[in-house]
């Protein structure tokens, strides 16, 4: 078993439930995906941050690989 998945929000140590997959089209090729992990309490705010910048590509359960 690997390390537990922890939320990427600053200062949060809660278990992650969501994987927010994103890329910055100015820096990354279209197929590249970076991942921020989010607990249920930070899923919306992290997603909004990425969406506002046009970076969010998909959201999936954190354990979906």
Coordinates of N, CA and C in Angstrom, one line a residue:
X1 N 0.8 -1.2 0.0 CA 0.0 0.0 0.0 C 0.9 1.2 0.0
X2 N 0.5 2.3 -0.8 CA 1.4 3.5 -0.9 C 1.0 4.5 0.1
X3 N 1.6 5.6 0.0 CA 1.3 6.7 0.9 C -0.1 7.2 0.7
X4 N -0.7 7.7 1.8 CA -2.1 8.1 1.7 C -2.2 9.4 0.8
X5 N -3.3 9.5 0.0 CA -3.4 10.7 -0.8 C -3.9 11.9 0.0
X6 N -3.2 13.0 0.0 CA -3.5 14.1 0.8 C -3.9 15.3 -0.1
X7 N -4.9 16.1 0.4 CA -5.4 17.3 -0.3 C -4.2 18.2 -0.6
X8 N -4.3 18.8 -1.8 CA -3.2 19.8 -2.3 C -3.4 21.2 -1.8
X9 N -4.6 21.5 -1.2 CA -4.9 22.9 -0.7 C -3.9 23.2 0.4
X10 N -3.4 24.5 0.3 CA -2.4 25.0 1.3 C -2.9 24.7 2.7
X11 N -2.0 24.1 3.5 CA -2.3 23.8 4.9 C -3.3 22.7 5.2
X12 N -3.9 22.1 4.2 CA -4.8 21.0 4.4 C -4.1 19.7 4.5
X13 N -4.5 18.9 5.4 CA -3.9 17.5 5.5 C -5.0 16.4 5.5
X14 N -6.1 16.8 5.0 CA -7.3 15.9 4.9 C -7.0 14.9 3.7
X15 N -7.6 13.7 3.9 CA -7.5 12.7 2.8 C -8.1 13.2 1.5
X16 N -7.5 13.0 0.4 CA -8.0 13.4 -0.9 C -9.1 12.5 -1.4
X17 N -10.1 13.0 -2.0 CA -11.2 12.2 -2.6 C -11.3 12.5 -4.1
X18 N -10.7 13.6 -4.6 CA -10.8 14.0 -6.0 C -9.4 14.3 -6.6
X19 N -9.2 13.9 -7.9 CA -8.0 14.3 -8.6 C -8.5 15.3 -9.7
X20 N -7.9 16.5 -9.6 CA -8.2 17.6 -10.5 C -7.1 17.6 -11.5
X21 N -7.3 17.1 -12.7 CA -6.3 17.0 -13.7 C -6.3 18.2 -14.6
X22 N -5.1 18.8 -14.8 CA -5.0 20.1 -15.5 C -3.8 20.2 -16.3
X23 N -3.7 21.2 -17.1 CA -2.5 21.6 -17.7 C -2.6 23.1 -18.1
X24 N -1.4 23.7 -18.3 CA -1.3 25.1 -18.7 C -0.9 25.0 -20.2
X25 N -1.8 25.3 -21.1 CA -1.5 25.2 -22.5 C -0.4 26.0 -23.0
X26 N 0.0 27.0 -22.3 CA 1.2 27.8 -22.7 C 2.5 27.1 -22.3
X27 N 2.5 26.2 -21.4 CA 3.7 25.5 -20.9 C 3.7 24.0 -21.3
X28 N 2.5 23.3 -21.3 CA 2.5 21.9 -21.5 C 1.8 21.4 -22.8
X29 N 2.3 20.3 -23.3 CA 1.6 19.8 -24.5 C 0.2 19.4 -24.1
X30 N -0.7 19.3 -25.1 CA -2.1 19.0 -24.8 C -2.4 17.7 -24.0
X31 N -1.6 16.7 -24.2 CA -1.8 15.4 -23.6 C -1.2 15.4 -22.1
X32 N -0.4 16.3 -21.8 CA 0.2 16.4 -20.4 C -0.9 16.7 -19.4
X33 N -0.9 16.0 -18.3 CA -1.8 16.3 -17.2 C -1.0 16.4 -15.9
X34 N -1.2 17.5 -15.2 CA -0.7 17.6 -13.8 C -1.9 17.3 -13.0
X35 N -1.7 17.0 -11.7 CA -2.8 16.6 -10.8 C -2.7 17.3 -9.5
X36 N -3.8 17.9 -9.1 CA -3.9 18.4 -7.8 C -5.0 17.5 -7.1
X37 N -4.7 17.1 -5.9 CA -5.6 16.3 -5.1 C -6.5 17.2 -4.3
X38 N -7.7 16.8 -4.1 CA -8.6 17.7 -3.3 C -9.5 16.8 -2.4
X39 N -9.6 17.3 -1.1 CA -10.6 16.7 -0.2 C -12.0 17.2 -0.6
X40 N -13.0 16.7 -0.1 CA -14.4 17.2 -0.4 C -14.5 18.7 -0.1
X41 N -13.9 19.2 0.9 CA -14.0 20.6 1.3 C -13.3 21.5 0.4
X42 N -12.3 21.1 -0.4 CA -11.5 22.0 -1.2 C -11.7 21.7 -2.7
X43 N -12.5 20.7 -3.1 CA -12.7 20.4 -4.5 C -13.2 21.6 -5.3
X44 N -14.2 22.3 -4.7 CA -14.8 23.4 -5.5 C -13.8 24.6 -5.6
X45 N -13.2 24.9 -4.5 CA -12.3 26.1 -4.6 C -11.1 25.8 -5.5
X46 N -10.5 24.6 -5.4 CA -9.3 24.3 -6.2 C -9.8 24.2 -7.7
X47 N -10.9 23.6 -7.9 CA -11.5 23.5 -9.3 C -11.8 24.9 -9.9
X48 N -12.3 25.8 -9.1 CA -12.6 27.2 -9.5 C -11.3 27.9 -9.9
X49 N -10.3 27.7 -9.1 CA -9.0 28.4 -9.3 C -8.5 27.9 -10.7
X50 N -8.5 26.6 -11.0 CA -8.0 26.1 -12.2 C -8.9 26.5 -13.4
X51 N -10.2 26.4 -13.2 CA -11.2 26.8 -14.3 C -11.1 28.2 -14.7
X52 N -11.0 29.1 -13.7 CA -10.9 30.5 -14.0 C -9.7 30.8 -15.0
X53 N -8.6 30.0 -14.9 CA -7.4 30.2 -15.7 C -7.5 29.4 -17.0
X54 N -8.5 28.6 -17.1 CA -8.7 27.7 -18.3 C -7.8 26.5 -18.3
X55 N -7.4 26.1 -17.1 CA -6.4 25.0 -16.9 C -7.1 23.6 -16.6
X56 N -8.3 23.6 -16.0 CA -8.9 22.4 -15.6 C -9.3 21.6 -16.8
X57 N -8.9 20.3 -16.8 CA -9.3 19.4 -17.9 C -10.3 18.4 -17.5
X58 N -10.2 17.8 -16.3 CA -11.1 16.8 -15.9 C -11.0 16.6 -14.4
X59 N -12.0 16.1 -13.8 CA -12.1 15.8 -12.4 C -12.5 14.3 -12.3
X60 N -11.8 13.5 -11.5 CA -12.1 12.1 -11.3 C -11.8 11.7 -9.8
X61 N -12.4 10.6 -9.4 CA -12.1 10.2 -8.0 C -10.6 10.0 -7.9
X62 N -10.1 10.3 -6.7 CA -8.6 10.3 -6.5 C -8.0 8.9 -6.7
X63 N -8.8 7.9 -6.4 CA -8.3 6.5 -6.5 C -8.4 6.0 -7.9
X64 N -8.8 6.8 -8.9 CA -9.0 6.3 -10.3 C -7.7 6.3 -11.1
X65 N -6.6 6.5 -10.4 CA -5.3 6.5 -11.1 C -5.0 7.7 -11.7

